[in-house]
Amino acid sequence: MFGKVLIANRGEIALRVHRACQEMGIRTVAVHSTADATAMHVRLADESVCIGPPAARDSYLNIPALLSAATITGADAIHPGYGFLSENARFAEMVEAHGMTFIGPTADHIRIMGDKIAAKTAMKSLGVPLVPGSDGALNSLEEAEAVANIIKYPVLIKAAAGGGGRGMKVARGPEELEEAWRVARAEAKAAFGDDAVYMEKYLDRPRHIEMQVMADTHGNVVHFGERDCSLQRRHQKLVEEAGSPVLTAAERDALGATVTAGLAKLGYRGAGTLEFLWQDGQFAFIEMNTRLQVEHPVTEMVCGVDLVKEQIRVAAGQKLGYEQKDIQFSGHAIECRITAEDPETFAPNPGKVSTYHAPGGLGVRVDSALYSGYSVPPHYDSLVAKLIVHAPTRSEAIARMRRSLDEMVVAGIKTTLPLHMRIMDDPEFQAGDYTIHWLERFVAKQ
Ligand code: ADP
């Protein structure tokens, strides 16, 4: 097992990884920008190293600075968290080239899944169902027209290098195709430096359902069930649940079996999430994330597993030590992502938190790096806390979430706490009756 892990991240996820390491008897190294010198992840880690100025490209994305920090502190491994360099194949390679372990999949697998076209090709060959669409990249507008005529409108043009919902444009009919083609490519070029795009059938009322998997280096792959992440704004998730209100145990088992068999064939290692759209009882793969996800805690609550410890164990070469049949699902979990944003306009609202009070009680978990007097810096993602609840049934989980939201205090800055309360109060949400378009309409109605 590793003696010391460098955590190449900040905020709640840096704390999350630190906590797992501490319980495993592993020392931790925090890295931070000058804007984060007083951050909680720096305070709690065993050691810390300043890796640069506030801008992420000069600090949290600065590979030479991170590798130097790991070398001078004698770290054996690097955990990338999510975001930043977590899906950067080059970083994974360089960590290994410096004699340290990258806590994640191989660089090759990160590379394949980072290119959505390559990922779809790989999944197709493994028998995983896909959204109907182009066979690979589209080389011209004429080709796009031809594919759209086969799969029928509405269609979606998507960036091969996409992420965060960027480089994605819908064409509802032939008259919208040229514009969608042009805008998606321009956005993809600007955001990712790569204008390769592909086409998918635009599903009009799907749910976003994803599967959590874990694989060791001895050929064992298991899944920890699904998460329903359909509550999204601008393709960004706001509320997640485990399990999905619509999936049966048999459907979960069937999809899980296909996915784990596929990944075993691929020789995948570490944690991963396969994202699907689900409509009319059919699953269609859209992408795979080769890292820990923001919403991983809901899975941990229903499975009673620590996914970060599992990541560390398999990265150290240990066997999973259990089989699929040993993984049991108990109760229901919900996560609300609380961001430092205006709950109506979603304008970012960083600044000083005058008072912070976290809710508690049975089945309540708060993953946050906030404290009273902390200043939320303007340079990074606006996520300030994840409030997670677990209860025997979905309706009890909703009641527990309402109670916890009511107890939680984040004063001094605007947060999305009131929006989450309104979502929990909504009869359609309570009935589990929503698609990926539900939240945008809900927000527009407010
Ligand atoms: P990104 O990597 O940019 O997040 P994804 O491929 O994961 O892109 O898609 C993000 C979200 O966009 C999905 O969760 C879903 O809400 C929507 N989406 C993606 N593909 C489709 C599709 N074919 N039809 C309808 N909605 C889609």
CSV table of C-alpha atoms and ligand atoms in Angstrom, one decimal:
chain,number,residue,atom,x,y,z
A,1,MET,CA,0.0,0.0,0.0
A,2,PHE,CA,1.1,3.6,-0.6
A,3,GLY,CA,2.7,5.5,2.2
A,4,LYS,CA,1.9,9.0,0.8
A,5,VAL,CA,-0.6,10.3,-1.7
A,6,LEU,CA,-0.6,13.7,-3.4
A,7,ILE,CA,-4.1,15.0,-4.1
A,8,ALA,CA,-4.0,17.0,-7.3
A,9,ASN,CA,-7.2,18.9,-6.6
A,10,ARG,CA,-9.0,21.4,-4.3
A,11,GLY,CA,-12.3,21.9,-2.5
A,12,GLU,CA,-14.6,19.2,-1.4
A,13,ILE,CA,-13.1,16.5,-3.5
A,14,ALA,CA,-9.6,17.1,-2.2
A,15,LEU,CA,-11.1,16.7,1.3
A,16,ARG,CA,-13.0,13.6,0.3
A,17,VAL,CA,-9.7,11.9,-0.9
A,18,HIS,CA,-7.8,13.1,2.2
A,19,ARG,CA,-10.4,11.5,4.4
A,20,ALA,CA,-10.2,8.1,2.7
A,21,CYS,CA,-6.3,8.2,2.9
A,22,GLN,CA,-6.4,9.1,6.6
A,23,GLU,CA,-8.6,6.2,7.4
A,24,MET,CA,-6.2,3.9,5.5
A,25,GLY,CA,-3.2,5.2,7.3
A,26,ILE,CA,-1.8,6.9,4.2
A,27,ARG,CA,-0.2,10.4,4.6
A,28,THR,CA,-1.5,13.1,2.3
A,29,VAL,CA,0.0,16.0,0.4
A,30,ALA,CA,-2.3,18.9,-0.5
A,31,VAL,CA,-1.5,21.2,-3.4
A,32,HIS,CA,-2.9,24.7,-3.7
A,33,SER,CA,-2.9,27.9,-5.6
A,34,THR,CA,-2.1,31.2,-3.9
A,35,ALA,CA,-5.9,31.8,-3.8
A,36,ASP,CA,-6.4,28.6,-1.7
A,37,ALA,CA,-3.7,29.1,0.9
A,38,THR,CA,-6.3,29.0,3.7
A,39,ALA,CA,-8.5,26.4,2.2
A,40,MET,CA,-9.7,23.5,4.3
A,41,HIS,CA,-8.0,20.8,2.2
A,42,VAL,CA,-4.7,22.5,2.9
A,43,ARG,CA,-5.4,22.8,6.6
A,44,LEU,CA,-6.3,19.1,7.0
A,45,ALA,CA,-3.6,17.5,4.8
A,46,ASP,CA,-0.3,16.3,6.4
A,47,GLU,CA,1.7,18.5,4.1
A,48,SER,CA,1.0,21.1,1.5
A,49,VAL,CA,2.8,22.7,-1.4
A,50,CYS,CA,1.9,25.9,-3.2
A,51,ILE,CA,1.9,25.2,-6.9
A,52,GLY,CA,1.2,28.5,-8.5
A,53,PRO,CA,-1.0,31.6,-8.9
A,54,PRO,CA,-4.9,31.5,-8.8
A,55,ALA,CA,-5.6,30.7,-12.5
A,56,ALA,CA,-6.2,27.0,-12.8
A,57,ARG,CA,-4.0,26.7,-15.9
A,58,ASP,CA,-1.0,28.0,-13.8
A,59,SER,CA,-1.7,25.9,-10.7
A,60,TYR,CA,-4.1,22.9,-10.7
A,61,LEU,CA,-3.5,22.2,-14.4
A,62,ASN,CA,0.3,22.9,-14.1
A,63,ILE,CA,1.7,19.4,-14.7
A,64,PRO,CA,5.4,20.3,-14.0
A,65,ALA,CA,4.5,22.0,-10.8
A,66,LEU,CA,2.4,19.0,-9.6
A,67,LEU,CA,5.1,16.5,-10.5
A,68,SER,CA,7.7,18.6,-8.7
A,69,ALA,CA,5.5,18.8,-5.6
A,70,ALA,CA,5.0,15.0,-5.7
A,71,THR,CA,8.8,14.4,-6.1
A,72,ILE,CA,9.9,16.8,-3.3
A,73,THR,CA,7.4,15.4,-0.9
A,74,GLY,CA,8.2,11.8,-1.8
A,75,ALA,CA,4.6,10.8,-2.7
A,76,ASP,CA,4.1,7.3,-4.1
A,77,ALA,CA,0.9,8.0,-5.9
A,78,ILE,CA,-1.3,10.9,-7.2
A,79,HIS,CA,-5.1,11.0,-6.9
A,80,PRO,CA,-6.5,13.5,-9.5
A,81,GLY,CA,-10.1,13.8,-8.0
A,82,TYR,CA,-12.5,14.9,-10.8
A,83,GLY,CA,-12.2,17.8,-13.2
A,84,PHE,CA,-8.7,19.4,-13.7
A,85,LEU,CA,-6.3,16.7,-14.8
A,86,SER,CA,-8.4,13.7,-13.9
A,87,GLU,CA,-9.1,12.7,-17.5
A,88,ASN,CA,-5.8,13.9,-19.0
A,89,ALA,CA,-4.0,10.9,-20.5
A,90,ARG,CA,-0.7,12.8,-20.8
A,91,PHE,CA,-0.7,13.5,-17.1
A,92,ALA,CA,-1.4,9.9,-16.2
A,93,GLU,CA,1.5,8.9,-18.4
A,94,MET,CA,3.9,11.5,-16.9
A,95,VAL,CA,3.0,10.5,-13.3
A,96,GLU,CA,3.9,6.9,-14.2
A,97,ALA,CA,7.0,8.0,-16.0
A,98,HIS,CA,8.1,9.7,-12.8
A,99,GLY,CA,7.9,6.4,-10.9
A,100,MET,CA,4.6,7.1,-9.2
A,101,THR,CA,1.2,5.5,-9.5
A,102,PHE,CA,-1.7,7.4,-11.1
A,103,ILE,CA,-4.8,6.5,-9.2
A,104,GLY,CA,-7.0,5.9,-12.2
A,105,PRO,CA,-7.2,3.9,-15.4
A,106,THR,CA,-4.4,3.5,-17.9
A,107,ALA,CA,-3.5,6.4,-20.1
A,108,ASP,CA,-4.7,4.4,-23.1
A,109,HIS,CA,-8.2,3.9,-21.7
A,110,ILE,CA,-8.4,7.5,-20.7
A,111,ARG,CA,-7.5,8.5,-24.2
A,112,ILE,CA,-10.1,6.2,-25.8
A,113,MET,CA,-12.9,7.3,-23.6
A,114,GLY,CA,-11.9,10.9,-23.8
A,115,ASP,CA,-12.7,10.8,-27.6
A,116,LYS,CA,-16.4,10.2,-27.7
A,117,ILE,CA,-16.2,8.7,-31.2
A,118,ALA,CA,-13.6,6.2,-30.2
A,119,ALA,CA,-15.5,5.5,-27.0
A,120,LYS,CA,-18.7,4.7,-28.9
A,121,THR,CA,-16.8,2.5,-31.3
A,122,ALA,CA,-15.2,0.6,-28.4
A,123,MET,CA,-18.6,0.2,-26.6
A,124,LYS,CA,-20.3,-1.0,-29.8
A,125,SER,CA,-17.8,-3.7,-30.2
A,126,LEU,CA,-18.4,-4.8,-26.6
A,127,GLY,CA,-22.1,-5.2,-27.2
A,128,VAL,CA,-23.2,-2.0,-25.3
A,129,PRO,CA,-26.3,-0.4,-26.9
A,130,LEU,CA,-25.7,3.1,-28.5
A,131,VAL,CA,-27.8,6.1,-29.4
A,132,PRO,CA,-28.4,5.8,-33.2
A,133,GLY,CA,-26.1,8.1,-35.1
A,134,SER,CA,-23.2,8.6,-37.4
A,135,ASP,CA,-20.5,5.9,-37.6
A,136,GLY,CA,-17.6,8.0,-36.4
A,137,ALA,CA,-16.8,11.7,-37.3
A,138,LEU,CA,-18.7,13.7,-39.9
A,139,ASN,CA,-16.4,15.0,-42.6
A,140,SER,CA,-18.8,17.4,-44.3
A,141,LEU,CA,-22.2,19.0,-44.1
A,142,GLU,CA,-23.3,16.7,-46.9
A,143,GLU,CA,-22.4,13.7,-44.9
A,144,ALA,CA,-24.3,15.2,-41.9
A,145,GLU,CA,-27.4,15.7,-44.1
A,146,ALA,CA,-27.2,12.1,-45.3
A,147,VAL,CA,-27.0,10.7,-41.7
A,148,ALA,CA,-29.8,12.9,-40.5
A,149,ASN,CA,-32.0,11.6,-43.3
A,150,ILE,CA,-31.4,8.1,-42.2
A,151,ILE,CA,-31.8,8.5,-38.4
A,152,LYS,CA,-34.5,11.2,-38.9
A,153,TYR,CA,-34.8,14.6,-37.2
A,154,PRO,CA,-34.4,16.0,-34.5
A,155,VAL,CA,-30.6,15.3,-34.5
A,156,LEU,CA,-27.8,16.4,-32.2
A,157,ILE,CA,-24.3,17.5,-33.4
A,158,LYS,CA,-21.8,16.7,-30.7
A,159,ALA,CA,-18.1,17.4,-30.3
A,160,ALA,CA,-15.8,14.3,-30.2
A,161,ALA,CA,-13.7,16.0,-27.5
A,162,GLY,CA,-16.8,17.3,-25.7
A,163,GLY,CA,-17.4,17.8,-22.0
A,164,GLY,CA,-19.5,20.1,-19.8
A,165,GLY,CA,-22.2,20.2,-22.4
A,166,ARG,CA,-20.1,22.3,-24.8
A,167,GLY,CA,-20.0,21.8,-28.6
A,168,MET,CA,-23.5,20.3,-28.6
A,169,LYS,CA,-26.2,21.6,-30.9
A,170,VAL,CA,-29.7,20.4,-31.9
A,171,ALA,CA,-31.2,20.5,-35.4
A,172,ARG,CA,-34.9,20.0,-35.3
A,173,GLY,CA,-35.3,19.9,-39.0
A,174,PRO,CA,-33.1,20.1,-42.2
A,175,GLU,CA,-33.4,24.0,-42.1
A,176,GLU,CA,-31.5,24.0,-38.8
A,177,LEU,CA,-28.7,21.6,-39.8
A,178,GLU,CA,-26.2,24.0,-41.3
A,179,GLU,CA,-26.3,26.4,-38.4
A,180,ALA,CA,-26.0,23.5,-35.8
A,181,TRP,CA,-23.1,22.0,-37.8
A,182,ARG,CA,-21.3,25.4,-37.9
A,183,VAL,CA,-21.9,26.4,-34.3
A,184,ALA,CA,-21.1,23.0,-32.8
A,185,ARG,CA,-17.8,22.9,-34.7
A,186,ALA,CA,-16.8,26.4,-33.8
A,187,GLU,CA,-17.6,25.8,-30.1
A,188,ALA,CA,-15.7,22.5,-30.2
A,189,LYS,CA,-12.7,24.2,-31.7
A,190,ALA,CA,-12.8,27.1,-29.2
A,191,ALA,CA,-13.3,24.9,-26.2
A,192,PHE,CA,-11.2,21.8,-27.0
A,193,GLY,CA,-9.0,22.8,-29.9
A,194,ASP,CA,-10.5,20.1,-31.9
A,195,ASP,CA,-13.5,20.6,-34.3
A,196,ALA,CA,-14.3,16.9,-34.9
A,197,VAL,CA,-18.0,16.3,-34.5
A,198,TYR,CA,-20.4,13.4,-34.8
A,199,MET,CA,-24.2,13.0,-34.9
A,200,GLU,CA,-26.7,11.4,-32.7
A,201,LYS,CA,-30.5,11.1,-32.8
A,202,TYR,CA,-31.8,13.8,-30.4
A,203,LEU,CA,-33.9,11.9,-27.9
A,204,ASP,CA,-36.9,14.1,-26.8
A,205,ARG,CA,-37.7,12.7,-23.3
A,206,PRO,CA,-34.8,10.6,-22.0
A,207,ARG,CA,-33.6,10.2,-18.5
A,208,HIS,CA,-29.8,10.3,-17.8
A,209,ILE,CA,-29.0,7.0,-16.0
A,210,GLU,CA,-25.3,6.0,-15.3
A,211,MET,CA,-23.6,2.9,-14.0
A,212,GLN,CA,-20.8,3.0,-11.5
A,213,VAL,CA,-18.1,0.4,-12.1
A,214,MET,CA,-14.9,-0.7,-10.4
A,215,ALA,CA,-12.2,-3.0,-11.8
A,216,ASP,CA,-9.0,-4.4,-10.3
A,217,THR,CA,-5.8,-5.3,-12.2
A,218,HIS,CA,-6.6,-9.1,-11.9
A,219,GLY,CA,-9.5,-9.1,-14.3
A,220,ASN,CA,-12.4,-8.6,-11.8
A,221,VAL,CA,-15.0,-6.0,-12.6
A,222,VAL,CA,-18.1,-5.2,-10.6
A,223,HIS,CA,-20.8,-2.5,-10.8
A,224,PHE,CA,-22.4,-0.6,-7.9
A,225,GLY,CA,-25.7,0.0,-9.6
A,226,GLU,CA,-27.0,3.1,-11.3
A,227,ARG,CA,-27.5,6.8,-10.5
A,228,ASP,CA,-30.3,8.9,-12.0
A,229,CYS,CA,-28.8,12.3,-13.0
A,230,SER,CA,-31.7,13.6,-15.1
A,231,LEU,CA,-32.1,16.8,-13.2
A,232,GLN,CA,-29.8,19.0,-15.3
A,233,ARG,CA,-29.5,22.6,-16.3
A,234,ARG,CA,-27.5,23.3,-19.4
A,235,HIS,CA,-26.4,19.7,-19.4
A,236,GLN,CA,-25.0,20.1,-15.9
A,237,LYS,CA,-26.3,17.9,-13.1
A,238,LEU,CA,-27.9,19.5,-10.1
A,239,VAL,CA,-29.6,16.6,-8.2
A,240,GLU,CA,-28.7,12.9,-8.4
A,241,GLU,CA,-30.4,9.8,-7.0
A,242,ALA,CA,-29.5,6.2,-6.4
A,243,GLY,CA,-31.3,4.2,-7.5
A,244,SER,CA,-33.2,5.5,-10.3
A,245,PRO,CA,-36.9,5.9,-9.6
A,246,VAL,CA,-37.8,4.1,-12.8
A,247,LEU,CA,-35.4,1.2,-13.0
A,248,THR,CA,-36.2,-2.3,-11.8
A,249,ALA,CA,-33.7,-4.6,-10.2
A,250,ALA,CA,-33.8,-6.9,-13.2
A,251,GLU,CA,-33.1,-4.0,-15.6
A,252,ARG,CA,-30.2,-2.9,-13.4
A,253,ASP,CA,-28.8,-6.4,-13.3
A,254,ALA,CA,-29.1,-6.8,-17.1
A,255,LEU,CA,-27.3,-3.6,-17.9
A,256,GLY,CA,-24.7,-4.2,-15.2
A,257,ALA,CA,-23.9,-7.6,-16.7
A,258,THR,CA,-23.4,-6.2,-20.2
A,259,VAL,CA,-21.2,-3.3,-18.9
A,260,THR,CA,-19.0,-5.4,-16.6
A,261,ALA,CA,-18.4,-8.1,-19.2
A,262,GLY,CA,-17.5,-5.4,-21.7
A,263,LEU,CA,-15.0,-3.7,-19.4
A,264,ALA,CA,-13.4,-7.0,-18.4
A,265,LYS,CA,-12.8,-7.7,-22.1
A,266,LEU,CA,-11.3,-4.2,-22.4
A,267,GLY,CA,-9.0,-4.9,-19.5
A,268,TYR,CA,-10.2,-1.7,-17.8
A,269,ARG,CA,-8.8,-0.8,-14.3
A,270,GLY,CA,-10.1,1.5,-11.6
A,271,ALA,CA,-13.3,3.4,-11.2
A,272,GLY,CA,-15.5,4.4,-14.1
A,273,THR,CA,-18.9,5.5,-15.0
A,274,LEU,CA,-20.9,4.7,-18.2
A,275,GLU,CA,-23.5,7.3,-19.0
A,276,PHE,CA,-26.7,6.3,-20.8
A,277,LEU,CA,-29.8,7.9,-22.0
A,278,TRP,CA,-32.9,5.9,-21.1
A,279,GLN,CA,-36.1,6.2,-23.0
A,280,ASP,CA,-39.1,3.8,-23.4
A,281,GLY,CA,-37.2,1.2,-21.5
A,282,GLN,CA,-34.2,1.3,-23.8
A,283,PHE,CA,-30.6,2.2,-22.7
A,284,ALA,CA,-28.3,4.1,-25.1
A,285,PHE,CA,-24.6,4.7,-24.2
A,286,ILE,CA,-23.4,8.3,-24.6
A,287,GLU,CA,-20.1,8.5,-22.9
A,288,MET,CA,-17.8,7.0,-20.3
A,289,ASN,CA,-16.0,9.0,-17.5
A,290,THR,CA,-12.7,7.4,-16.5
A,291,ARG,CA,-12.6,8.9,-13.0
A,292,LEU,CA,-14.5,9.5,-9.8
A,293,GLN,CA,-17.8,11.4,-10.4
A,294,VAL,CA,-19.1,14.4,-8.3
A,295,GLU,CA,-22.2,12.3,-7.5
A,296,HIS,CA,-20.4,9.2,-6.3
A,297,PRO,CA,-21.6,9.6,-2.7
A,298,VAL,CA,-25.2,8.5,-3.5
A,299,THR,CA,-23.8,5.1,-4.7
A,300,GLU,CA,-21.6,4.9,-1.6
A,301,MET,CA,-24.7,5.4,0.6
A,302,VAL,CA,-26.8,2.7,-1.0
A,303,CYS,CA,-24.0,0.2,-1.4
A,304,GLY,CA,-22.2,0.9,1.9
A,305,VAL,CA,-18.9,1.2,0.0
A,306,ASP,CA,-16.1,3.8,0.0
A,307,LEU,CA,-15.3,4.2,-3.7
A,308,VAL,CA,-12.2,6.3,-3.0
A,309,LYS,CA,-10.7,3.6,-0.8
A,310,GLU,CA,-11.6,1.0,-3.6
A,311,GLN,CA,-9.8,3.2,-6.1
A,312,ILE,CA,-6.7,3.4,-4.0
A,313,ARG,CA,-6.7,-0.3,-3.2
A,314,VAL,CA,-7.0,-1.4,-6.9
A,315,ALA,CA,-4.4,1.2,-7.9
A,316,ALA,CA,-2.0,-0.4,-5.4
A,317,GLY,CA,-2.6,-3.8,-7.1
A,318,GLN,CA,-5.0,-5.3,-4.6
A,319,LYS,CA,-7.8,-7.6,-5.6
A,320,LEU,CA,-11.4,-6.4,-5.2
A,321,GLY,CA,-12.0,-9.2,-2.7
A,322,TYR,CA,-15.7,-9.5,-3.4
A,323,GLU,CA,-18.0,-10.5,-6.2
A,324,GLN,CA,-21.0,-8.9,-7.8
A,325,LYS,CA,-23.4,-11.1,-5.7
A,326,ASP,CA,-21.8,-9.6,-2.6
A,327,ILE,CA,-22.9,-6.1,-3.5
A,328,GLN,CA,-26.3,-5.3,-2.0
A,329,PHE,CA,-28.4,-2.2,-2.5
A,330,SER,CA,-30.1,-0.7,0.5
A,331,GLY,CA,-32.6,2.2,0.6
A,332,HIS,CA,-32.4,5.4,-1.4
A,333,ALA,CA,-29.9,8.3,-1.6
A,334,ILE,CA,-30.2,11.8,-3.0
A,335,GLU,CA,-27.6,14.4,-3.5
A,336,CYS,CA,-28.1,18.1,-4.0
A,337,ARG,CA,-25.2,20.1,-5.5
A,338,ILE,CA,-25.1,23.4,-3.7
A,339,THR,CA,-23.3,26.1,-5.6
A,340,ALA,CA,-22.3,29.7,-4.9
A,341,GLU,CA,-24.8,31.1,-7.4
A,342,ASP,CA,-27.9,33.2,-7.4
A,343,PRO,CA,-30.8,30.6,-7.1
A,344,GLU,CA,-32.8,32.4,-9.8
A,345,THR,CA,-30.3,33.9,-12.3
A,346,PHE,CA,-27.5,31.4,-11.7
A,347,ALA,CA,-25.0,34.3,-11.7
A,348,PRO,CA,-21.8,33.2,-9.7
A,349,ASN,CA,-21.7,34.7,-6.3
A,350,PRO,CA,-18.3,34.0,-4.7
A,351,GLY,CA,-17.3,35.9,-1.5
A,352,LYS,CA,-17.0,35.6,2.2
A,353,VAL,CA,-19.1,33.0,4.1
A,354,SER,CA,-20.0,34.8,7.3
A,355,THR,CA,-21.7,31.8,8.9
A,356,TYR,CA,-21.6,28.1,7.9
A,357,HIS,CA,-23.7,25.5,9.7
A,358,ALA,CA,-23.9,22.0,8.3
A,359,PRO,CA,-27.0,19.8,8.9
A,360,GLY,CA,-26.7,16.5,10.7
A,361,GLY,CA,-28.6,13.6,12.1
A,362,LEU,CA,-29.2,10.0,10.9
A,363,GLY,CA,-28.6,9.5,7.2
A,364,VAL,CA,-27.2,12.9,6.5
A,365,ARG,CA,-23.8,13.5,4.9
A,366,VAL,CA,-22.2,16.8,3.9
A,367,ASP,CA,-19.2,16.8,1.6
A,368,SER,CA,-17.9,20.4,1.7
A,369,ALA,CA,-14.7,22.4,2.3
A,370,LEU,CA,-16.6,25.4,3.7
A,371,TYR,CA,-16.1,26.9,7.1
A,372,SER,CA,-17.3,30.1,8.8
A,373,GLY,CA,-15.1,33.0,7.6
A,374,TYR,CA,-14.0,31.2,4.4
A,375,SER,CA,-13.9,33.2,1.2
A,376,VAL,CA,-15.1,31.3,-1.8
A,377,PRO,CA,-12.6,32.4,-4.5
A,378,PRO,CA,-13.9,33.5,-7.9
A,379,HIS,CA,-11.4,31.4,-9.9
A,380,TYR,CA,-12.9,28.0,-9.8
A,381,ASP,CA,-16.1,25.9,-10.1
A,382,SER,CA,-19.0,27.3,-8.0
A,383,LEU,CA,-19.8,24.0,-6.2
A,384,VAL,CA,-19.5,24.7,-2.4
A,385,ALA,CA,-21.2,21.7,-0.8
A,386,LYS,CA,-22.8,18.4,-1.6
A,387,LEU,CA,-25.7,17.5,0.7
A,388,ILE,CA,-26.4,13.8,0.6
A,389,VAL,CA,-29.1,11.9,2.4
A,390,HIS,CA,-29.9,8.2,2.8
A,391,ALA,CA,-33.1,6.7,4.0
A,392,PRO,CA,-35.0,3.4,3.6
A,393,THR,CA,-37.4,4.7,0.9
A,394,ARG,CA,-37.3,7.5,-1.7
A,395,SER,CA,-40.1,9.4,0.0
A,396,GLU,CA,-38.3,9.3,3.4
A,397,ALA,CA,-35.1,10.4,1.6
A,398,ILE,CA,-37.0,13.5,0.2
A,399,ALA,CA,-38.3,14.3,3.6
A,400,ARG,CA,-34.8,14.0,5.1
A,401,MET,CA,-33.4,16.2,2.3
A,402,ARG,CA,-36.1,18.9,3.0
A,403,ARG,CA,-35.3,18.8,6.7
A,404,SER,CA,-31.5,19.0,6.0
A,405,LEU,CA,-31.8,21.9,3.5
A,406,ASP,CA,-33.8,23.7,6.1
A,407,GLU,CA,-31.1,23.2,8.8
A,408,MET,CA,-28.2,24.2,6.5
A,409,VAL,CA,-26.9,27.7,6.8
A,410,VAL,CA,-24.5,29.3,4.3
A,411,ALA,CA,-24.7,33.0,5.1
A,412,GLY,CA,-22.9,35.9,3.3
A,413,ILE,CA,-23.1,34.6,-0.2
A,414,LYS,CA,-26.0,33.5,-2.4
A,415,THR,CA,-26.4,29.8,-2.9
A,416,THR,CA,-28.8,27.4,-4.7
A,417,LEU,CA,-30.2,26.1,-1.4
A,418,PRO,CA,-33.6,27.7,-2.0
A,419,LEU,CA,-33.9,26.2,-5.5
A,420,HIS,CA,-33.2,22.7,-4.0
A,421,MET,CA,-36.0,23.2,-1.5
A,422,ARG,CA,-38.4,24.1,-4.3
A,423,ILE,CA,-37.4,21.0,-6.3
A,424,MET,CA,-37.9,18.7,-3.2
A,425,ASP,CA,-41.4,20.3,-2.8
A,426,ASP,CA,-42.5,19.7,-6.4
A,427,PRO,CA,-45.1,16.9,-6.9
A,428,GLU,CA,-43.6,15.8,-10.2
A,429,PHE,CA,-40.2,15.4,-8.6
A,430,GLN,CA,-41.8,13.6,-5.7
A,431,ALA,CA,-43.4,11.2,-8.1
A,432,GLY,CA,-40.1,10.6,-9.8
A,433,ASP,CA,-41.7,11.8,-13.0
A,434,TYR,CA,-39.0,13.7,-14.8
A,435,THR,CA,-36.7,13.7,-17.9
A,436,ILE,CA,-33.5,15.6,-18.7
A,437,HIS,CA,-35.6,18.5,-19.8
A,438,TRP,CA,-37.7,18.8,-16.6
A,439,LEU,CA,-35.4,21.1,-14.6
A,440,GLU,CA,-35.0,23.7,-17.4
A,441,ARG,CA,-38.7,24.0,-17.6
A,442,PHE,CA,-39.0,24.1,-13.8
A,443,VAL,CA,-36.5,26.9,-13.5
A,444,ALA,CA,-38.2,28.9,-16.3
A,445,LYS,CA,-41.6,28.6,-14.5
A,446,GLN,CA,-40.2,30.0,-11.2
B,1,ADP,P1,-20.8,16.2,-22.0
B,1,ADP,O1,-19.6,15.3,-22.0
B,1,ADP,O2,-20.6,17.5,-22.7
B,1,ADP,O3,-21.4,16.3,-20.6
B,1,ADP,P2,-22.7,14.1,-22.8
B,1,ADP,O4,-22.6,13.3,-24.0
B,1,ADP,O5,-22.4,13.4,-21.4
B,1,ADP,O6,-21.9,15.5,-22.9
B,1,ADP,O7,-24.2,14.7,-22.7
B,1,ADP,C1,-24.6,15.6,-21.6
B,1,ADP,C2,-26.1,15.7,-21.5
B,1,ADP,O8,-26.6,16.1,-22.8
B,1,ADP,C3,-26.8,14.4,-21.3
B,1,ADP,O9,-26.8,14.0,-19.9
B,1,ADP,C4,-28.1,14.7,-21.8
B,1,ADP,O10,-28.8,15.5,-20.9
B,1,ADP,C5,-27.8,15.5,-23.1
B,1,ADP,N1,-27.7,14.7,-24.3
B,1,ADP,C6,-26.6,14.1,-24.8
B,1,ADP,N2,-26.8,13.3,-25.9
B,1,ADP,C7,-28.1,13.4,-26.1
B,1,ADP,C8,-29.0,12.9,-27.1
B,1,ADP,N3,-28.6,12.1,-28.1
B,1,ADP,N4,-30.3,13.2,-27.1
B,1,ADP,C9,-30.8,14.1,-26.1
B,1,ADP,N5,-30.0,14.6,-25.1
B,1,ADP,C10,-28.7,14.3,-25.1
